[in-house]
Amino acid sequence: MTQHVSPPREGTDKVPSTGELPAWRTAVFRADVRTLSLLGVLAVLVVIGGVTRPDEFLDTRNLQLVLTQASVIGVVTVGMTFVITSGGIDLSVGAIVALSSVWATTVATQEYGFAGILFTAVLVGVGCGLVNGLLVAYGGVVPFIATLAMLASARGLALQLTDGRTQIVSVDSVLRLGERDAYVLGIPPLVLVFAVVTVIGWLILNRTTFGRRTVAVGGNAEAARLAGIDVRRQRLYLYLLSGLCCGIAAFLLIILSGSGQNTNGNLYELDAIAAAIIGGTLLSGGRGTITGSVLGVLIFTTITNIFALNNLQSDVQQIAKGAIIVAAVLVQRRTASTT
């Protein structure tokens, strides 16, 4: 008697489509596409700069300048990426950079030399981050309000310390780091510091329990709490980390400019948030990428450099940055709706 074999039911043996891949593979695929897209945008900008100003843009000194300028805001952006990934925001980073830079360049501080300037810049940054963290994590203040208050307070204190004057650095060991003789294989020391901060930030976010807790808090704070994560302490640590990055950035800015000013770090908060967003960090929290944030910083810095070389007005530059931010947010919303 011939045995009748029924045909397989539809869908039981078919190869899974892209949409049916495991969630982690889909996330990796999207991250790769996002990174390649950012690299593509950066490549297009390099081509534009090379075509419009070939002798100036592609000059080694100009490329070193672009990377050096990107280093300061880049360090701030690494800290901002952690905060946004956790579902928070920090509007005070630019003001903290300003306060750290002027406090570290007072006459009293410069008497302690290189170590005194570095220690003061980092200490002030961490102290401001501590205040932000305590207000947000334990005071129950909304991050937007807490950091906005810090923005106003830090700017005011920086102005009071300087009395509106520029504080010139007289410590030779600090100034020498900004000279070409200090370059390592043609790479400015500031860029090396930025690279180290980036690598450490990437490892912390992607390879440590601290990073996983940060993502968990940003994705669902209540679920993270039920899973045993101390959400308040985690948020405190994140604002401390942001303050630390601001202190380091302030020291880099002191090296770059040779001075401390109460106007330092102007609009850094907007640039850092924008770089993180276009890099792929969700503004609502739960996903962050250090690599994307760094590429975002390089894109914005390159745009600024191209505009400066072509003598274009700064207002046009701001409009272009605004358009890029809006486009990035719309892409994020579209991606989230299809998840």
PDB file of C-alpha atoms in Angstrom, residues 5-300:
ATOM      1  CA  VAL A   5       2.940  11.941   2.117  1.00  0.00           C
ATOM      2  CA  SER A   6       1.204  15.225   2.550  1.00  0.00           C
ATOM      3  CA  PRO A   7       3.031  18.289   1.256  1.00  0.00           C
ATOM      4  CA  PRO A   8       4.611  20.476   3.868  1.00  0.00           C
ATOM      5  CA  ARG A   9       2.447  23.229   5.181  1.00  0.00           C
ATOM      6  CA  GLU A  10       3.111  26.618   3.726  1.00  0.00           C
ATOM      7  CA  GLY A  11       5.778  28.500   5.631  1.00  0.00           C
ATOM      8  CA  THR A  12       7.205  25.558   7.612  1.00  0.00           C
ATOM      9  CA  ASP A  13      10.333  25.054   5.493  1.00  0.00           C
ATOM     10  CA  LYS A  14      10.906  28.460   3.978  1.00  0.00           C
ATOM     11  CA  VAL A  15      14.079  30.407   4.603  1.00  0.00           C
ATOM     12  CA  PRO A  16      13.495  33.201   7.113  1.00  0.00           C
ATOM     13  CA  SER A  17      13.399  36.653   5.651  1.00  0.00           C
ATOM     14  CA  THR A  18      15.367  39.609   6.965  1.00  0.00           C
ATOM     15  CA  GLY A  19      12.412  40.650   9.076  1.00  0.00           C
ATOM     16  CA  GLU A  20      12.355  37.214  10.748  1.00  0.00           C
ATOM     17  CA  LEU A  21      16.000  37.283  11.798  1.00  0.00           C
ATOM     18  CA  PRO A  22      16.742  37.310  15.515  1.00  0.00           C
ATOM     19  CA  ALA A  23      16.516  40.741  17.108  1.00  0.00           C
ATOM     20  CA  TRP A  24      20.242  40.971  17.797  1.00  0.00           C
ATOM     21  CA  ARG A  25      21.114  40.238  14.166  1.00  0.00           C
ATOM     22  CA  THR A  26      18.670  42.856  12.971  1.00  0.00           C
ATOM     23  CA  ALA A  27      20.192  45.378  15.371  1.00  0.00           C
ATOM     24  CA  VAL A  28      23.716  44.592  14.158  1.00  0.00           C
ATOM     25  CA  PHE A  29      22.591  44.875  10.524  1.00  0.00           C
ATOM     26  CA  ARG A  30      21.010  48.269  11.149  1.00  0.00           C
ATOM     27  CA  ALA A  31      24.067  49.470  13.081  1.00  0.00           C
ATOM     28  CA  ASP A  32      26.332  48.485  10.191  1.00  0.00           C
ATOM     29  CA  VAL A  33      24.103  50.257   7.685  1.00  0.00           C
ATOM     30  CA  ARG A  34      24.016  53.347   9.900  1.00  0.00           C
ATOM     31  CA  THR A  35      27.794  53.401  10.276  1.00  0.00           C
ATOM     32  CA  LEU A  36      28.332  52.959   6.556  1.00  0.00           C
ATOM     33  CA  SER A  37      25.836  55.738   5.861  1.00  0.00           C
ATOM     34  CA  LEU A  38      27.689  58.109   8.191  1.00  0.00           C
ATOM     35  CA  LEU A  39      31.003  57.183   6.600  1.00  0.00           C
ATOM     36  CA  GLY A  40      29.410  57.865   3.213  1.00  0.00           C
ATOM     37  CA  VAL A  41      28.262  61.319   4.341  1.00  0.00           C
ATOM     38  CA  LEU A  42      31.725  62.076   5.711  1.00  0.00           C
ATOM     39  CA  ALA A  43      33.307  60.934   2.431  1.00  0.00           C
ATOM     40  CA  VAL A  44      30.975  63.198   0.446  1.00  0.00           C
ATOM     41  CA  LEU A  45      31.932  66.144   2.657  1.00  0.00           C
ATOM     42  CA  VAL A  46      35.631  65.405   2.109  1.00  0.00           C
ATOM     43  CA  VAL A  47      35.041  65.358  -1.639  1.00  0.00           C
ATOM     44  CA  ILE A  48      33.147  68.665  -1.451  1.00  0.00           C
ATOM     45  CA  GLY A  49      35.943  70.228   0.570  1.00  0.00           C
ATOM     46  CA  GLY A  50      38.545  68.868  -1.790  1.00  0.00           C
ATOM     47  CA  VAL A  51      36.711  70.196  -4.847  1.00  0.00           C
ATOM     48  CA  THR A  52      35.859  73.654  -3.487  1.00  0.00           C
ATOM     49  CA  ARG A  53      39.177  74.300  -1.730  1.00  0.00           C
ATOM     50  CA  PRO A  54      41.642  71.607  -2.891  1.00  0.00           C
ATOM     51  CA  ASP A  55      44.830  73.397  -1.840  1.00  0.00           C
ATOM     52  CA  GLU A  56      43.530  74.401   1.573  1.00  0.00           C
ATOM     53  CA  PHE A  57      41.127  71.654   2.687  1.00  0.00           C
ATOM     54  CA  LEU A  58      43.378  68.705   1.831  1.00  0.00           C
ATOM     55  CA  ASP A  59      46.438  70.357   3.344  1.00  0.00           C
ATOM     56  CA  THR A  60      47.904  68.320   6.199  1.00  0.00           C
ATOM     57  CA  ARG A  61      47.761  71.260   8.591  1.00  0.00           C
ATOM     58  CA  ASN A  62      44.059  71.793   7.896  1.00  0.00           C
ATOM     59  CA  LEU A  63      43.218  68.127   8.410  1.00  0.00           C
ATOM     60  CA  GLN A  64      45.131  68.199  11.687  1.00  0.00           C
ATOM     61  CA  LEU A  65      43.144  71.294  12.658  1.00  0.00           C
ATOM     62  CA  VAL A  66      39.839  69.555  11.891  1.00  0.00           C
ATOM     63  CA  LEU A  67      40.778  66.576  14.052  1.00  0.00           C
ATOM     64  CA  THR A  68      42.028  68.836  16.857  1.00  0.00           C
ATOM     65  CA  GLN A  69      38.813  70.860  16.913  1.00  0.00           C
ATOM     66  CA  ALA A  70      36.785  67.656  16.818  1.00  0.00           C
ATOM     67  CA  SER A  71      38.687  66.328  19.821  1.00  0.00           C
ATOM     68  CA  VAL A  72      37.330  68.864  22.307  1.00  0.00           C
ATOM     69  CA  ILE A  73      33.648  68.528  21.443  1.00  0.00           C
ATOM     70  CA  GLY A  74      34.217  64.818  20.779  1.00  0.00           C
ATOM     71  CA  VAL A  75      35.202  64.105  24.378  1.00  0.00           C
ATOM     72  CA  VAL A  76      32.082  65.953  25.551  1.00  0.00           C
ATOM     73  CA  THR A  77      29.967  63.932  23.105  1.00  0.00           C
ATOM     74  CA  VAL A  78      31.221  60.623  24.503  1.00  0.00           C
ATOM     75  CA  GLY A  79      29.866  61.580  27.926  1.00  0.00           C
ATOM     76  CA  MET A  80      26.661  62.926  26.396  1.00  0.00           C
ATOM     77  CA  THR A  81      26.103  59.624  24.572  1.00  0.00           C
ATOM     78  CA  PHE A  82      26.011  57.749  27.869  1.00  0.00           C
ATOM     79  CA  VAL A  83      23.536  60.212  29.386  1.00  0.00           C
ATOM     80  CA  ILE A  84      21.185  60.143  26.395  1.00  0.00           C
ATOM     81  CA  THR A  85      21.394  56.354  26.179  1.00  0.00           C
ATOM     82  CA  SER A  86      20.079  56.215  29.752  1.00  0.00           C
ATOM     83  CA  GLY A  87      17.097  58.361  28.778  1.00  0.00           C
ATOM     84  CA  GLY A  88      18.514  61.572  30.241  1.00  0.00           C
ATOM     85  CA  ILE A  89      19.868  64.833  28.834  1.00  0.00           C
ATOM     86  CA  ASP A  90      22.603  67.247  29.858  1.00  0.00           C
ATOM     87  CA  LEU A  91      22.190  70.851  28.727  1.00  0.00           C
ATOM     88  CA  SER A  92      24.997  72.089  30.965  1.00  0.00           C
ATOM     89  CA  VAL A  93      28.047  70.532  29.280  1.00  0.00           C
ATOM     90  CA  GLY A  94      29.117  73.744  27.527  1.00  0.00           C
ATOM     91  CA  ALA A  95      28.788  75.806  30.703  1.00  0.00           C
ATOM     92  CA  ILE A  96      30.697  73.170  32.688  1.00  0.00           C
ATOM     93  CA  VAL A  97      33.524  73.313  30.130  1.00  0.00           C
ATOM     94  CA  ALA A  98      33.611  77.103  30.503  1.00  0.00           C
ATOM     95  CA  LEU A  99      33.615  77.000  34.306  1.00  0.00           C
ATOM     96  CA  SER A 100      36.268  74.272  34.390  1.00  0.00           C
ATOM     97  CA  SER A 101      38.511  76.167  31.975  1.00  0.00           C
ATOM     98  CA  VAL A 102      38.385  79.490  33.858  1.00  0.00           C
ATOM     99  CA  TRP A 103      38.738  77.902  37.290  1.00  0.00           C
ATOM    100  CA  ALA A 104      41.770  75.960  36.068  1.00  0.00           C
ATOM    101  CA  THR A 105      43.430  79.072  34.628  1.00  0.00           C
ATOM    102  CA  THR A 106      43.171  81.451  37.576  1.00  0.00           C
ATOM    103  CA  VAL A 107      46.471  82.863  38.832  1.00  0.00           C
ATOM    104  CA  ALA A 108      46.191  80.815  42.032  1.00  0.00           C
ATOM    105  CA  THR A 109      45.664  77.580  40.118  1.00  0.00           C
ATOM    106  CA  GLN A 110      48.477  78.196  37.616  1.00  0.00           C
ATOM    107  CA  GLU A 111      50.938  78.446  40.490  1.00  0.00           C
ATOM    108  CA  TYR A 112      50.630  74.658  40.818  1.00  0.00           C
ATOM    109  CA  GLY A 113      51.674  74.133  37.197  1.00  0.00           C
ATOM    110  CA  PHE A 114      50.527  71.461  34.783  1.00  0.00           C
ATOM    111  CA  ALA A 115      49.158  69.097  37.431  1.00  0.00           C
ATOM    112  CA  GLY A 116      47.240  71.862  39.163  1.00  0.00           C
ATOM    113  CA  ILE A 117      45.508  72.980  35.970  1.00  0.00           C
ATOM    114  CA  LEU A 118      44.604  69.438  34.931  1.00  0.00           C
ATOM    115  CA  PHE A 119      43.423  68.435  38.404  1.00  0.00           C
ATOM    116  CA  THR A 120      41.299  71.564  38.815  1.00  0.00           C
ATOM    117  CA  ALA A 121      39.649  71.224  35.402  1.00  0.00           C
ATOM    118  CA  VAL A 122      38.707  67.599  36.050  1.00  0.00           C
ATOM    119  CA  LEU A 123      37.645  68.252  39.656  1.00  0.00           C
ATOM    120  CA  VAL A 124      35.324  71.114  38.686  1.00  0.00           C
ATOM    121  CA  GLY A 125      33.802  69.026  35.893  1.00  0.00           C
ATOM    122  CA  VAL A 126      33.174  66.065  38.167  1.00  0.00           C
ATOM    123  CA  GLY A 127      31.799  68.370  40.887  1.00  0.00           C
ATOM    124  CA  CYS A 128      29.249  69.865  38.487  1.00  0.00           C
ATOM    125  CA  GLY A 129      28.355  66.381  37.294  1.00  0.00           C
ATOM    126  CA  LEU A 130      27.849  65.327  40.915  1.00  0.00           C
ATOM    127  CA  VAL A 131      25.384  68.170  41.484  1.00  0.00           C
ATOM    128  CA  ASN A 132      23.495  67.270  38.310  1.00  0.00           C
ATOM    129  CA  GLY A 133      23.413  63.608  39.286  1.00  0.00           C
ATOM    130  CA  LEU A 134      22.174  64.248  42.797  1.00  0.00           C
ATOM    131  CA  LEU A 135      19.412  66.552  41.557  1.00  0.00           C
ATOM    132  CA  VAL A 136      18.245  64.113  38.900  1.00  0.00           C
ATOM    133  CA  ALA A 137      18.765  60.770  40.644  1.00  0.00           C
ATOM    134  CA  TYR A 138      17.950  61.577  44.247  1.00  0.00           C
ATOM    135  CA  GLY A 139      16.228  64.945  44.068  1.00  0.00           C
ATOM    136  CA  GLY A 140      13.668  63.816  41.513  1.00  0.00           C
ATOM    137  CA  VAL A 141      14.298  66.876  39.335  1.00  0.00           C
ATOM    138  CA  VAL A 142      13.653  66.405  35.617  1.00  0.00           C
ATOM    139  CA  PRO A 143      17.024  66.221  33.781  1.00  0.00           C
ATOM    140  CA  PHE A 144      16.055  69.069  31.462  1.00  0.00           C
ATOM    141  CA  ILE A 145      15.371  71.415  34.399  1.00  0.00           C
ATOM    142  CA  ALA A 146      18.313  70.291  36.551  1.00  0.00           C
ATOM    143  CA  THR A 147      20.894  70.693  33.807  1.00  0.00           C
ATOM    144  CA  LEU A 148      19.315  73.925  32.584  1.00  0.00           C
ATOM    145  CA  ALA A 149      19.783  75.337  36.088  1.00  0.00           C
ATOM    146  CA  MET A 150      23.404  74.145  36.055  1.00  0.00           C
ATOM    147  CA  LEU A 151      23.888  75.816  32.675  1.00  0.00           C
ATOM    148  CA  ALA A 152      22.804  79.182  34.043  1.00  0.00           C
ATOM    149  CA  SER A 153      24.699  78.805  37.330  1.00  0.00           C
ATOM    150  CA  ALA A 154      27.967  77.612  35.767  1.00  0.00           C
ATOM    151  CA  ARG A 155      27.923  80.372  33.150  1.00  0.00           C
ATOM    152  CA  GLY A 156      27.262  82.976  35.815  1.00  0.00           C
ATOM    153  CA  LEU A 157      30.038  81.681  38.058  1.00  0.00           C
ATOM    154  CA  ALA A 158      32.475  81.551  35.138  1.00  0.00           C
ATOM    155  CA  LEU A 159      31.686  85.176  34.333  1.00  0.00           C
ATOM    156  CA  GLN A 160      32.140  86.159  37.974  1.00  0.00           C
ATOM    157  CA  LEU A 161      35.524  84.429  38.213  1.00  0.00           C
ATOM    158  CA  THR A 162      36.894  86.113  35.097  1.00  0.00           C
ATOM    159  CA  ASP A 163      35.066  89.444  35.406  1.00  0.00           C
ATOM    160  CA  GLY A 164      34.619  89.154  31.653  1.00  0.00           C
ATOM    161  CA  ARG A 165      38.367  88.985  30.980  1.00  0.00           C
ATOM    162  CA  THR A 166      40.404  86.345  29.190  1.00  0.00           C
ATOM    163  CA  GLN A 167      42.796  84.458  31.487  1.00  0.00           C
ATOM    164  CA  ILE A 168      46.067  83.764  29.698  1.00  0.00           C
ATOM    165  CA  VAL A 169      47.927  80.534  30.472  1.00  0.00           C
ATOM    166  CA  SER A 170      51.577  81.067  31.421  1.00  0.00           C
ATOM    167  CA  VAL A 171      52.537  77.446  32.173  1.00  0.00           C
ATOM    168  CA  ASP A 172      54.959  76.376  29.431  1.00  0.00           C
ATOM    169  CA  SER A 173      54.378  72.644  29.891  1.00  0.00           C
ATOM    170  CA  VAL A 174      50.698  73.158  29.041  1.00  0.00           C
ATOM    171  CA  LEU A 175      51.308  75.477  26.100  1.00  0.00           C
ATOM    172  CA  ARG A 176      53.897  73.141  24.562  1.00  0.00           C
ATOM    173  CA  LEU A 177      51.248  70.434  24.100  1.00  0.00           C
ATOM    174  CA  GLY A 178      49.576  72.679  21.534  1.00  0.00           C
ATOM    175  CA  GLU A 179      52.735  73.158  19.457  1.00  0.00           C
ATOM    176  CA  ARG A 180      53.724  71.048  16.466  1.00  0.00           C
ATOM    177  CA  ASP A 181      56.827  69.801  18.244  1.00  0.00           C
ATOM    178  CA  ALA A 182      54.539  67.835  20.591  1.00  0.00           C
ATOM    179  CA  TYR A 183      52.867  65.918  17.747  1.00  0.00           C
ATOM    180  CA  VAL A 184      53.345  62.142  17.809  1.00  0.00           C
ATOM    181  CA  LEU A 185      53.883  60.800  14.267  1.00  0.00           C
ATOM    182  CA  GLY A 186      52.081  63.858  12.963  1.00  0.00           C
ATOM    183  CA  ILE A 187      49.139  63.391  15.319  1.00  0.00           C
ATOM    184  CA  PRO A 188      48.315  66.208  17.786  1.00  0.00           C
ATOM    185  CA  PRO A 189      48.229  65.161  21.464  1.00  0.00           C
ATOM    186  CA  LEU A 190      44.598  66.320  21.713  1.00  0.00           C
ATOM    187  CA  VAL A 191      43.594  63.835  19.036  1.00  0.00           C
ATOM    188  CA  LEU A 192      45.380  61.046  20.898  1.00  0.00           C
ATOM    189  CA  VAL A 193      43.478  61.909  24.083  1.00  0.00           C
ATOM    190  CA  PHE A 194      40.209  61.916  22.128  1.00  0.00           C
ATOM    191  CA  ALA A 195      41.068  58.500  20.663  1.00  0.00           C
ATOM    192  CA  VAL A 196      41.788  57.064  24.119  1.00  0.00           C
ATOM    193  CA  VAL A 197      38.539  58.472  25.553  1.00  0.00           C
ATOM    194  CA  THR A 198      36.617  57.072  22.579  1.00  0.00           C
ATOM    195  CA  VAL A 199      38.075  53.576  22.948  1.00  0.00           C
ATOM    196  CA  ILE A 200      37.459  53.538  26.701  1.00  0.00           C
ATOM    197  CA  GLY A 201      33.899  54.814  26.181  1.00  0.00           C
ATOM    198  CA  TRP A 202      33.219  52.158  23.552  1.00  0.00           C
ATOM    199  CA  LEU A 203      34.527  49.385  25.791  1.00  0.00           C
ATOM    200  CA  ILE A 204      32.485  50.588  28.779  1.00  0.00           C
ATOM    201  CA  LEU A 205      29.255  50.881  26.798  1.00  0.00           C
ATOM    202  CA  ASN A 206      29.588  47.652  24.842  1.00  0.00           C
ATOM    203  CA  ARG A 207      31.674  45.313  26.950  1.00  0.00           C
ATOM    204  CA  THR A 208      30.841  45.990  30.595  1.00  0.00           C
ATOM    205  CA  THR A 209      27.975  45.530  33.022  1.00  0.00           C
ATOM    206  CA  PHE A 210      27.906  49.306  33.468  1.00  0.00           C
ATOM    207  CA  GLY A 211      27.124  49.729  29.781  1.00  0.00           C
ATOM    208  CA  ARG A 212      24.384  47.098  29.832  1.00  0.00           C
ATOM    209  CA  ARG A 213      22.821  48.751  32.864  1.00  0.00           C
ATOM    210  CA  THR A 214      22.906  52.107  31.100  1.00  0.00           C
ATOM    211  CA  VAL A 215      21.022  50.691  28.113  1.00  0.00           C
ATOM    212  CA  ALA A 216      18.572  48.906  30.401  1.00  0.00           C
ATOM    213  CA  VAL A 217      17.777  52.070  32.359  1.00  0.00           C
ATOM    214  CA  GLY A 218      17.213  53.979  29.138  1.00  0.00           C
ATOM    215  CA  GLY A 219      15.037  51.264  27.644  1.00  0.00           C
ATOM    216  CA  ASN A 220      12.748  50.804  30.649  1.00  0.00           C
ATOM    217  CA  ALA A 221      13.755  52.213  34.012  1.00  0.00           C
ATOM    218  CA  GLU A 222      11.043  50.356  35.939  1.00  0.00           C
ATOM    219  CA  ALA A 223      11.944  47.018  34.383  1.00  0.00           C
ATOM    220  CA  ALA A 224      15.611  47.712  35.172  1.00  0.00           C
ATOM    221  CA  ARG A 225      14.696  48.424  38.795  1.00  0.00           C
ATOM    222  CA  LEU A 226      12.728  45.184  39.053  1.00  0.00           C
ATOM    223  CA  ALA A 227      15.716  43.354  37.587  1.00  0.00           C
ATOM    224  CA  GLY A 228      17.833  44.531  40.517  1.00  0.00           C
ATOM    225  CA  ILE A 229      19.546  47.569  39.009  1.00  0.00           C
ATOM    226  CA  ASP A 230      19.939  50.580  41.286  1.00  0.00           C
ATOM    227  CA  VAL A 231      18.548  53.083  38.794  1.00  0.00           C
ATOM    228  CA  ARG A 232      19.238  56.156  40.898  1.00  0.00           C
ATOM    229  CA  ARG A 233      22.866  55.240  41.521  1.00  0.00           C
ATOM    230  CA  GLN A 234      23.341  54.415  37.844  1.00  0.00           C
ATOM    231  CA  ARG A 235      22.042  57.833  36.814  1.00  0.00           C
ATOM    232  CA  LEU A 236      24.321  59.504  39.349  1.00  0.00           C
ATOM    233  CA  TYR A 237      27.330  57.696  37.879  1.00  0.00           C
ATOM    234  CA  LEU A 238      26.322  58.737  34.361  1.00  0.00           C
ATOM    235  CA  TYR A 239      26.228  62.436  35.208  1.00  0.00           C
ATOM    236  CA  LEU A 240      29.551  62.051  37.000  1.00  0.00           C
ATOM    237  CA  LEU A 241      30.909  60.523  33.798  1.00  0.00           C
ATOM    238  CA  SER A 242      29.536  63.412  31.755  1.00  0.00           C
ATOM    239  CA  GLY A 243      31.142  65.902  34.133  1.00  0.00           C
ATOM    240  CA  LEU A 244      34.455  64.049  33.915  1.00  0.00           C
ATOM    241  CA  CYS A 245      34.378  64.287  30.121  1.00  0.00           C
ATOM    242  CA  CYS A 246      33.635  68.011  30.385  1.00  0.00           C
ATOM    243  CA  GLY A 247      36.639  68.489  32.668  1.00  0.00           C
ATOM    244  CA  ILE A 248      38.918  66.657  30.237  1.00  0.00           C
ATOM    245  CA  ALA A 249      37.507  68.678  27.324  1.00  0.00           C
ATOM    246  CA  ALA A 250      38.132  71.902  29.259  1.00  0.00           C
ATOM    247  CA  PHE A 251      41.797  70.976  29.692  1.00  0.00           C
ATOM    248  CA  LEU A 252      42.073  70.202  25.971  1.00  0.00           C
ATOM    249  CA  LEU A 253      40.487  73.562  25.188  1.00  0.00           C
ATOM    250  CA  ILE A 254      42.998  75.295  27.464  1.00  0.00           C
ATOM    251  CA  ILE A 255      45.808  73.652  25.499  1.00  0.00           C
ATOM    252  CA  LEU A 256      44.199  74.581  22.184  1.00  0.00           C
ATOM    253  CA  SER A 257      43.493  78.235  22.993  1.00  0.00           C
ATOM    254  CA  GLY A 258      46.148  78.918  25.623  1.00  0.00           C
ATOM    255  CA  SER A 259      43.570  80.648  27.792  1.00  0.00           C
ATOM    256  CA  GLY A 260      40.428  80.331  29.868  1.00  0.00           C
ATOM    257  CA  GLN A 261      37.294  82.302  28.976  1.00  0.00           C
ATOM    258  CA  ASN A 262      33.774  82.409  30.293  1.00  0.00           C
ATOM    259  CA  THR A 263      32.551  82.090  26.682  1.00  0.00           C
ATOM    260  CA  ASN A 264      34.277  78.721  26.189  1.00  0.00           C
ATOM    261  CA  GLY A 265      32.045  75.796  25.293  1.00  0.00           C
ATOM    262  CA  ASN A 266      29.371  77.995  23.740  1.00  0.00           C
ATOM    263  CA  LEU A 267      26.629  75.772  22.225  1.00  0.00           C
ATOM    264  CA  TYR A 268      28.630  72.620  23.017  1.00  0.00           C
ATOM    265  CA  GLU A 269      25.472  71.082  24.443  1.00  0.00           C
ATOM    266  CA  LEU A 270      23.672  71.445  21.113  1.00  0.00           C
ATOM    267  CA  ASP A 271      26.610  70.137  19.094  1.00  0.00           C
ATOM    268  CA  ALA A 272      27.091  67.147  21.407  1.00  0.00           C
ATOM    269  CA  ILE A 273      23.395  66.235  21.396  1.00  0.00           C
ATOM    270  CA  ALA A 274      23.220  66.659  17.620  1.00  0.00           C
ATOM    271  CA  ALA A 275      26.306  64.505  17.034  1.00  0.00           C
ATOM    272  CA  ALA A 276      24.945  61.741  19.263  1.00  0.00           C
ATOM    273  CA  ILE A 277      21.544  61.801  17.568  1.00  0.00           C
ATOM    274  CA  ILE A 278      22.784  61.673  13.992  1.00  0.00           C
ATOM    275  CA  GLY A 279      25.175  58.957  15.107  1.00  0.00           C
ATOM    276  CA  GLY A 280      22.247  56.725  16.030  1.00  0.00           C
ATOM    277  CA  THR A 281      21.754  57.261  19.768  1.00  0.00           C
ATOM    278  CA  LEU A 282      18.042  57.337  20.542  1.00  0.00           C
ATOM    279  CA  LEU A 283      16.931  60.588  22.151  1.00  0.00           C
ATOM    280  CA  SER A 284      14.343  58.594  24.113  1.00  0.00           C
ATOM    281  CA  GLY A 285      17.063  56.299  25.482  1.00  0.00           C
ATOM    282  CA  GLY A 286      17.687  52.574  25.270  1.00  0.00           C
ATOM    283  CA  ARG A 287      20.225  52.635  22.452  1.00  0.00           C
ATOM    284  CA  GLY A 288      23.569  54.349  22.112  1.00  0.00           C
ATOM    285  CA  THR A 289      26.608  54.116  19.884  1.00  0.00           C
ATOM    286  CA  ILE A 290      29.999  55.670  20.571  1.00  0.00           C
ATOM    287  CA  THR A 291      31.192  54.995  17.021  1.00  0.00           C
ATOM    288  CA  GLY A 292      28.215  56.790  15.531  1.00  0.00           C
ATOM    289  CA  SER A 293      28.632  59.731  17.903  1.00  0.00           C
ATOM    290  CA  VAL A 294      32.286  60.137  16.920  1.00  0.00           C
ATOM    291  CA  LEU A 295      31.351  60.068  13.232  1.00  0.00           C
ATOM    292  CA  GLY A 296      28.674  62.661  13.964  1.00  0.00           C
ATOM    293  CA  VAL A 297      31.298  64.914  15.560  1.00  0.00           C
ATOM    294  CA  LEU A 298      33.596  64.523  12.552  1.00  0.00           C
ATOM    295  CA  ILE A 299      30.727  65.342  10.175  1.00  0.00           C
ATOM    296  CA  PHE A 300      29.803  68.547  12.001  1.00  0.00           C
TER     297      PHE A 300
END
